[in-house]
Amino acid sequence: MAAAASSSQLLFSSSTSISRTNRVSPVPQFTTAASSSNRRRNDLVSAGGVKCMAVVSAETGTSNKRSGFQIQTLTSWLLRQEQARVIDAELTIVLSSISMACKQIGSLVQRASISNLTGVQGGVNVQGEDQKKLDVISNEVFSNCLRSSGRTGIIASEEEDVPVAVEESYSGNYIVVFDPLDGSSNIDAAVSTGSIFGIYSPNDECFADMGDDDELGSVAQKCVVNVCQPGNNLLAAGYCMYSSSIIFVLSIGKGVFSFTLDPMYGEFVLTQENIQIPKKGKIYSFNEGNYRMWDDKLKKYIDDLKDPGPNFKPYSARYIGSLVGDFHRTLLYGGIYGYPRDVKSKNGKLRLLYECAPMSYLAEQAGGKGSDGHQRVLDIQPTEIHQRVPLFIGSVEEVEKLEKYLA
């Protein structure tokens, strides 16, 4: 009983007597640091009645320190953006469904060897590339999450031949393009992989519901037309990297933010705000195995990067072979990532809609630049769903330096 009374004195204080049937004797006051602290707390409370300590500290102007356990999750961050009217409720749901897909894919990637998900599936995608088992599964996971959100009208995947109009009962407005598992060739070696996505504004020209006289081909054709939008029209874009940590990087047009999956809570937690790419860097990321097939101007550029100069400080070469992994490093450390055209691949190998445009959007939001070597990637009007373009992306000064070589 004495302990309970002492505990109550830590929280409440009142100068007025409280009538009770059985009055409790006052607790003896011992001269200790704790009791001195208690007296100081009680002195802060006005004599007129019982008040909460949190209210008192606010009234006296005392600033409370931020709790070490106070975190901001992706969900709470999205709700704040919705309250600030940066995005609407439907886009919040779409982004939440994408984050859920990324959690599932991240778990599958981490357990790939245990669950026998490594190796080739046996099929070939629309680009003629061998599909890994996780390519197929990740595409299904991503598609299912977007469909079930009820807020997407068209979804377009790198692994599918054509965009798909979501059936009427689940149809929403937003157009989502995605690469469900970038860098899947690295899966068997447990090297970084990732998912990339872009979200376009609602468009009423493609209808998910079809009448009895409608043909699937006409609906699919409308979807293709509506998905082929330049990157300038993007409302949001991001990627999720599956590595030593699962990192979700997102922009909704107001800077770039990074969230890390906390396995303890199963939630993405905000870890970096308003990321900015350094204006210049000393790292270049190119697949130099293709050097002999490159244009002479590009060869000259690479040769000059390797020149140590009077300071004996050449650029450092870093190449993972996963766009998400290479870009994430470039985003944080600066430099340039490039996948140019060559003799074998006249337009490079990266897809404009699913990879180049979303990543260029993120680069520009972080103060960087994305280019095909001659023009801004976000200005390119797609003419086909799986169109490929060269990509040079990273620090502004580094990309502009390359453009001068290629001019």
Coordinates of C-alpha atoms in Angstrom, one line a residue:
M1 CA 0.0 0.0 0.0
A2 CA 2.8 2.4 0.8
A3 CA 4.5 1.6 -2.5
A4 CA 1.2 2.4 -4.3
A5 CA 0.8 5.7 -2.5
S6 CA 4.4 6.6 -3.3
S7 CA 3.9 5.8 -6.9
S8 CA 0.8 7.9 -7.1
Q9 CA 2.8 10.9 -5.8
L10 CA 5.0 10.6 -8.9
L11 CA 2.1 11.4 -11.2
F12 CA -0.4 13.5 -9.3
S13 CA -0.4 16.3 -6.7
S14 CA -3.3 18.1 -5.1
S15 CA -3.6 20.7 -2.3
T16 CA -7.2 19.8 -1.7
S17 CA -8.0 16.9 0.6
I18 CA -9.7 13.9 -0.9
S19 CA -12.2 12.3 1.3
R20 CA -12.0 8.5 1.6
T21 CA -13.7 5.9 3.8
N22 CA -10.3 4.6 4.9
R23 CA -7.8 7.4 5.0
V24 CA -4.2 6.3 4.2
S25 CA -1.5 7.6 6.5
P26 CA 1.0 9.8 4.8
V27 CA 4.1 8.1 3.5
P28 CA 7.3 9.0 5.3
Q29 CA 9.5 11.2 3.2
F30 CA 13.1 10.0 3.0
T31 CA 16.0 12.2 2.0
T32 CA 17.0 10.5 -1.3
A33 CA 17.6 11.7 -4.8
A34 CA 14.4 10.0 -5.9
S35 CA 12.3 11.8 -3.2
S36 CA 13.9 15.1 -4.1
S37 CA 13.0 14.5 -7.7
N38 CA 9.4 13.7 -6.7
R39 CA 9.1 16.9 -4.7
R40 CA 10.3 18.9 -7.7
R41 CA 7.7 17.2 -9.9
N42 CA 5.0 17.9 -7.4
D43 CA 6.0 21.6 -7.2
L44 CA 5.4 22.0 -10.9
V45 CA 1.7 21.1 -10.5
S46 CA -0.7 23.9 -9.7
A47 CA -2.5 23.7 -6.4
G48 CA -5.9 23.9 -8.0
G49 CA -6.2 20.2 -8.9
V50 CA -4.7 17.1 -10.5
K51 CA -2.9 17.5 -13.8
C52 CA -0.9 15.3 -16.1
M53 CA 2.8 15.8 -16.2
A54 CA 2.8 16.0 -20.0
V55 CA 0.4 18.9 -19.8
V56 CA 2.5 20.7 -17.2
S57 CA 5.7 20.5 -19.3
A58 CA 3.9 21.9 -22.3
E59 CA 2.5 24.8 -20.2
T60 CA 5.9 25.6 -18.8
G61 CA 7.5 25.6 -22.2
T62 CA 9.8 22.6 -21.4
S63 CA 10.6 20.6 -24.6
N64 CA 10.2 16.9 -24.2
K65 CA 13.0 14.8 -25.7
R66 CA 12.1 12.5 -28.5
S67 CA 11.7 8.9 -27.3
G68 CA 14.3 6.4 -28.5
F69 CA 11.5 4.1 -29.5
Q70 CA 9.6 6.7 -31.6
I71 CA 9.7 5.6 -35.2
Q72 CA 7.9 6.6 -38.4
T73 CA 6.7 3.8 -40.6
L74 CA 6.0 4.0 -44.3
T75 CA 2.3 3.7 -43.5
S76 CA 2.3 6.6 -41.1
W77 CA 4.4 8.6 -43.5
L78 CA 2.0 8.0 -46.3
L79 CA -0.9 9.1 -44.1
R80 CA 0.9 12.3 -43.3
Q81 CA 1.3 13.0 -47.0
E82 CA -2.4 12.3 -47.5
Q83 CA -3.3 14.7 -44.7
A84 CA -1.1 17.3 -46.3
R85 CA -2.9 16.7 -49.6
V86 CA 0.3 15.8 -51.4
I87 CA -1.3 12.5 -52.5
D88 CA -4.9 11.2 -52.3
A89 CA -6.3 8.2 -50.4
E90 CA -6.3 6.0 -53.5
L91 CA -2.6 6.5 -54.2
T92 CA -1.9 5.8 -50.5
I93 CA -3.5 2.4 -51.0
V94 CA -1.6 1.7 -54.2
L95 CA 1.7 2.5 -52.5
S96 CA 0.8 0.4 -49.5
S97 CA 0.0 -2.6 -51.7
I98 CA 3.3 -2.2 -53.5
S99 CA 5.2 -2.2 -50.2
M100 CA 3.3 -5.4 -49.2
A101 CA 4.4 -7.0 -52.5
C102 CA 8.0 -6.0 -51.7
K103 CA 7.8 -7.6 -48.3
Q104 CA 6.6 -10.8 -49.8
I105 CA 9.2 -10.8 -52.5
G106 CA 12.0 -9.9 -50.1
S107 CA 11.1 -12.9 -47.9
L108 CA 11.1 -15.2 -51.0
V109 CA 14.5 -13.9 -52.1
Q110 CA 16.0 -14.5 -48.7
R111 CA 14.7 -18.0 -48.6
A112 CA 15.3 -18.8 -52.3
S113 CA 17.9 -21.5 -51.7
I114 CA 16.0 -23.1 -48.9
S115 CA 12.7 -23.1 -50.8
N116 CA 14.4 -24.4 -54.1
L117 CA 13.5 -21.1 -55.9
T118 CA 16.9 -20.7 -57.6
G119 CA 17.6 -21.6 -61.2
V120 CA 15.7 -21.2 -64.4
Q121 CA 11.9 -21.7 -64.6
G122 CA 12.1 -23.1 -68.2
G123 CA 10.2 -20.3 -69.9
V124 CA 11.3 -17.3 -71.9
N125 CA 9.8 -13.8 -71.4
V126 CA 8.7 -11.4 -74.1
Q127 CA 12.2 -10.1 -74.5
G128 CA 13.6 -13.5 -75.2
E129 CA 15.3 -13.8 -71.8
D130 CA 15.3 -17.0 -69.7
Q131 CA 13.0 -16.6 -66.8
K132 CA 14.2 -17.5 -63.3
K133 CA 11.8 -19.2 -61.0
L134 CA 11.6 -16.0 -58.8
D135 CA 10.9 -13.9 -61.9
V136 CA 7.6 -15.7 -62.5
I137 CA 6.7 -15.8 -58.8
S138 CA 7.6 -12.2 -58.1
N139 CA 5.5 -11.1 -61.1
E140 CA 2.5 -13.0 -59.8
V141 CA 3.0 -11.5 -56.3
F142 CA 3.2 -7.9 -57.6
S143 CA 0.2 -8.3 -59.9
N144 CA -2.0 -9.9 -57.2
C145 CA -1.2 -7.1 -54.7
L146 CA -2.0 -4.4 -57.2
R147 CA -5.2 -6.1 -58.4
S148 CA -6.5 -6.7 -54.9
S149 CA -5.8 -3.0 -53.9
G150 CA -8.9 -2.1 -56.0
R151 CA -7.2 1.2 -57.0
T152 CA -5.3 0.2 -60.1
G153 CA -6.9 0.3 -63.6
I154 CA -4.0 -0.9 -65.7
I155 CA -0.9 -2.8 -64.7
A156 CA 2.1 -3.4 -67.0
S157 CA 4.9 -5.7 -66.2
E158 CA 8.3 -6.3 -67.8
E159 CA 7.4 -10.0 -67.7
E160 CA 4.1 -9.7 -69.6
D161 CA 3.5 -9.3 -73.3
V162 CA 1.0 -6.5 -73.0
P163 CA -0.5 -4.3 -70.2
V164 CA -3.5 -5.8 -68.4
A165 CA -6.8 -4.0 -67.6
V166 CA -7.9 -5.0 -64.1
E167 CA -11.3 -6.6 -64.0
E168 CA -14.2 -4.3 -63.3
S169 CA -14.9 -5.6 -59.8
Y170 CA -11.4 -4.6 -58.6
S171 CA -10.7 -1.8 -61.1
G172 CA -9.4 1.6 -59.9
N173 CA -7.8 4.4 -61.8
Y174 CA -4.0 4.4 -61.4
I175 CA -1.6 3.0 -64.0
V176 CA 1.3 1.0 -62.5
V177 CA 4.3 -0.2 -64.5
F178 CA 6.9 -2.4 -62.8
D179 CA 9.9 -4.7 -63.1
P180 CA 9.0 -7.3 -60.4
L181 CA 12.6 -8.6 -60.0
D182 CA 15.5 -6.6 -61.5
G183 CA 18.9 -8.3 -61.5
S184 CA 17.4 -11.8 -61.2
S185 CA 20.6 -13.3 -62.8
N186 CA 22.2 -12.5 -59.4
I187 CA 19.7 -14.6 -57.3
D188 CA 21.7 -17.8 -57.3
A189 CA 24.8 -15.9 -56.0
A190 CA 22.8 -14.1 -53.3
V191 CA 23.8 -10.7 -54.8
S192 CA 21.5 -7.6 -54.6
T193 CA 18.3 -7.7 -56.6
G194 CA 15.3 -5.4 -56.5
S195 CA 11.8 -4.3 -57.7
I196 CA 11.2 -1.1 -59.7
F197 CA 7.9 0.6 -60.2
G198 CA 6.3 3.8 -61.6
I199 CA 2.8 5.2 -61.1
Y200 CA 1.0 7.3 -63.7
S201 CA -2.0 9.5 -63.4
P202 CA -5.6 8.1 -63.9
N203 CA -6.7 7.8 -67.4
D204 CA -10.3 7.3 -68.5
E205 CA -9.6 6.1 -72.0
C206 CA -8.9 2.5 -71.1
F207 CA -11.9 0.7 -69.6
A208 CA -11.5 -2.6 -67.7
D209 CA -15.1 -3.7 -68.3
M210 CA -16.0 -5.2 -71.7
G211 CA -19.4 -5.7 -73.2
D212 CA -20.5 -8.8 -75.1
D213 CA -19.4 -7.3 -78.5
D214 CA -16.0 -6.1 -77.3
E215 CA -12.8 -7.9 -78.4
L216 CA -9.9 -8.4 -76.0
G217 CA -7.6 -7.0 -78.6
S218 CA -9.2 -3.6 -78.7
V219 CA -9.1 -3.3 -74.9
A220 CA -5.5 -4.3 -74.8
Q221 CA -4.7 -1.8 -77.6
K222 CA -6.2 1.0 -75.5
C223 CA -4.2 -0.1 -72.5
V224 CA -1.0 0.0 -74.6
V225 CA -1.8 3.5 -75.7
N226 CA -2.4 4.7 -72.2
V227 CA 0.6 3.1 -70.6
C228 CA 3.0 4.6 -73.2
Q229 CA 3.4 7.9 -71.4
P230 CA 6.7 9.9 -70.9
G231 CA 8.3 9.9 -67.5
N232 CA 7.3 13.5 -67.1
N233 CA 3.8 12.2 -66.3
L234 CA 4.9 10.0 -63.4
L235 CA 3.1 10.7 -60.1
A236 CA 5.4 8.5 -58.1
A237 CA 8.2 6.1 -58.6
G238 CA 10.5 3.9 -56.5
Y239 CA 12.3 0.7 -56.0
C240 CA 12.9 -1.9 -53.3
M241 CA 16.3 -3.4 -52.9
Y242 CA 16.8 -6.9 -51.5
S243 CA 20.2 -7.1 -49.9
S244 CA 21.7 -7.2 -46.4
S245 CA 18.7 -4.9 -45.6
I246 CA 15.5 -4.6 -47.5
I247 CA 15.3 -0.9 -48.5
F248 CA 12.3 0.8 -50.0
V249 CA 13.1 4.1 -51.8
L250 CA 10.2 6.3 -52.8
S251 CA 9.4 9.7 -54.4
I252 CA 6.0 11.2 -54.7
G253 CA 7.3 14.4 -56.3
K254 CA 8.6 16.0 -53.1
G255 CA 12.1 14.6 -52.8
V256 CA 13.4 11.0 -52.2
F257 CA 12.9 9.1 -49.0
S258 CA 14.3 5.8 -47.9
F259 CA 12.6 3.2 -45.6
T260 CA 14.3 0.1 -44.2
L261 CA 12.3 -3.0 -43.3
D262 CA 12.6 -3.7 -39.6
P263 CA 12.3 -7.5 -39.1
M264 CA 11.3 -7.0 -35.5
Y265 CA 8.1 -5.0 -36.4
G266 CA 7.6 -6.2 -40.0
E267 CA 7.3 -2.6 -41.1
F268 CA 9.3 -0.3 -43.3
V269 CA 10.8 2.5 -41.1
L270 CA 11.9 5.9 -42.3
T271 CA 15.7 6.0 -42.3
Q272 CA 16.7 8.8 -44.7
E273 CA 14.8 11.9 -45.7
N274 CA 15.3 14.2 -48.7
I275 CA 18.2 12.2 -50.2
Q276 CA 20.5 14.3 -52.4
I277 CA 22.9 12.9 -55.0
P278 CA 26.3 14.6 -54.7
K279 CA 26.9 17.0 -57.6
K280 CA 29.9 15.0 -58.7
G281 CA 31.5 11.7 -57.8
K282 CA 34.5 9.5 -58.4
I283 CA 32.7 6.2 -59.1
Y284 CA 31.7 4.9 -62.5
S285 CA 29.5 1.8 -63.1
F286 CA 29.6 0.3 -66.6
N287 CA 29.9 -3.2 -67.9
E288 CA 33.3 -2.9 -69.4
G289 CA 33.1 -6.4 -70.8
N290 CA 31.3 -4.8 -73.7
Y291 CA 34.0 -2.1 -74.2
R292 CA 35.1 -3.3 -77.6
M293 CA 31.5 -3.1 -78.9
W294 CA 31.0 0.6 -77.8
D295 CA 31.1 3.8 -79.8
D296 CA 34.6 5.4 -80.0
K297 CA 33.4 8.5 -78.2
L298 CA 32.3 6.4 -75.3
K299 CA 35.6 4.5 -75.2
K300 CA 37.4 7.9 -75.1
Y301 CA 35.2 8.9 -72.1
I302 CA 36.0 5.7 -70.2
D303 CA 39.7 5.9 -71.0
D304 CA 39.8 9.5 -69.6
L305 CA 38.1 8.3 -66.4
K306 CA 40.9 5.8 -65.9
D307 CA 43.6 8.4 -66.3
P308 CA 45.0 9.0 -62.9
G309 CA 46.1 12.6 -63.8
P310 CA 48.6 14.6 -61.8
N311 CA 46.9 13.7 -58.5
F312 CA 47.0 9.9 -59.2
K313 CA 43.3 9.6 -58.5
P314 CA 41.4 7.9 -61.3
Y315 CA 37.7 7.1 -61.0
S316 CA 36.9 3.9 -59.2
A317 CA 35.0 1.1 -61.1
R318 CA 32.0 -0.5 -59.3
Y319 CA 29.6 -2.8 -61.2
I320 CA 27.1 -5.1 -59.6
G321 CA 25.0 -6.1 -62.6
S322 CA 21.8 -5.1 -60.9
L323 CA 20.3 -1.7 -61.8
V324 CA 18.8 -1.3 -58.4
G325 CA 22.0 -2.1 -56.5
D326 CA 24.2 0.0 -58.8
F327 CA 21.8 3.0 -58.7
H328 CA 21.3 2.8 -54.9
R329 CA 25.1 3.2 -54.4
T330 CA 25.2 6.0 -57.0
L331 CA 22.3 7.7 -55.2
L332 CA 24.2 7.8 -51.9
Y333 CA 27.8 8.2 -53.0
G334 CA 27.5 10.0 -56.3
G335 CA 29.1 9.2 -59.7
I336 CA 27.6 7.7 -62.8
Y337 CA 25.9 4.5 -63.8
G338 CA 25.6 3.7 -67.5
Y339 CA 24.2 1.0 -69.8
P340 CA 25.0 2.3 -73.4
R341 CA 24.1 1.0 -76.8
D342 CA 26.6 -1.3 -78.4
V343 CA 27.0 -3.3 -81.6
K344 CA 24.9 -6.2 -80.3
S345 CA 22.2 -4.1 -78.6
K346 CA 21.5 -1.0 -80.7
N347 CA 19.4 0.6 -78.1
G348 CA 20.9 -0.8 -74.9
K349 CA 19.2 -3.4 -72.8
L350 CA 17.2 -1.4 -70.2
R351 CA 13.5 -0.8 -70.7
L352 CA 12.3 2.7 -70.8
L353 CA 9.0 2.3 -69.0
Y354 CA 9.9 -0.2 -66.3
E355 CA 13.5 0.8 -65.5
C356 CA 14.9 4.0 -67.1
A357 CA 12.0 6.4 -66.5
P358 CA 11.3 5.5 -62.9
M359 CA 15.0 5.6 -62.0
S360 CA 15.5 8.9 -63.8
Y361 CA 12.5 10.3 -62.0
L362 CA 14.2 9.4 -58.7
A363 CA 17.5 10.8 -59.8
E364 CA 16.0 14.2 -60.7
Q365 CA 14.0 14.3 -57.4
A366 CA 17.4 13.8 -55.6
G367 CA 19.1 16.5 -57.6
G368 CA 20.7 14.2 -60.2
K369 CA 20.1 13.6 -63.8
G370 CA 19.0 10.8 -66.2
S371 CA 20.0 10.9 -69.9
D372 CA 20.2 8.6 -72.9
G373 CA 23.4 10.4 -73.8
H374 CA 21.7 13.1 -75.8
Q375 CA 18.4 14.0 -74.1
R376 CA 16.6 13.8 -70.8
V377 CA 15.1 10.4 -70.3
L378 CA 11.9 11.8 -68.9
D379 CA 11.2 13.6 -72.1
I380 CA 11.3 10.5 -74.3
Q381 CA 7.8 9.5 -75.6
P382 CA 7.5 5.7 -75.6
T383 CA 6.4 4.2 -78.9
E384 CA 6.2 0.6 -77.6
I385 CA 5.7 -1.1 -74.3
H386 CA 9.0 -2.8 -74.0
Q387 CA 11.1 -0.1 -75.7
R388 CA 14.8 -0.1 -74.8
V389 CA 17.0 3.0 -74.5
P390 CA 20.6 3.7 -73.4
L391 CA 20.8 5.0 -69.8
F392 CA 23.3 7.3 -68.1
I393 CA 22.2 8.3 -64.6
G394 CA 23.7 9.8 -61.5
S395 CA 25.4 13.1 -60.4
V396 CA 24.6 16.1 -62.6
E397 CA 28.2 17.0 -63.4
E398 CA 29.1 13.5 -64.3
V399 CA 26.2 12.9 -66.6
E400 CA 26.7 16.3 -68.3
K401 CA 30.4 15.5 -68.7
L402 CA 29.5 12.2 -70.5
E403 CA 27.0 14.1 -72.8
K404 CA 29.8 16.4 -74.0
Y405 CA 31.9 13.4 -75.0
L406 CA 28.9 11.8 -76.9
A407 CA 27.8 15.1 -78.6

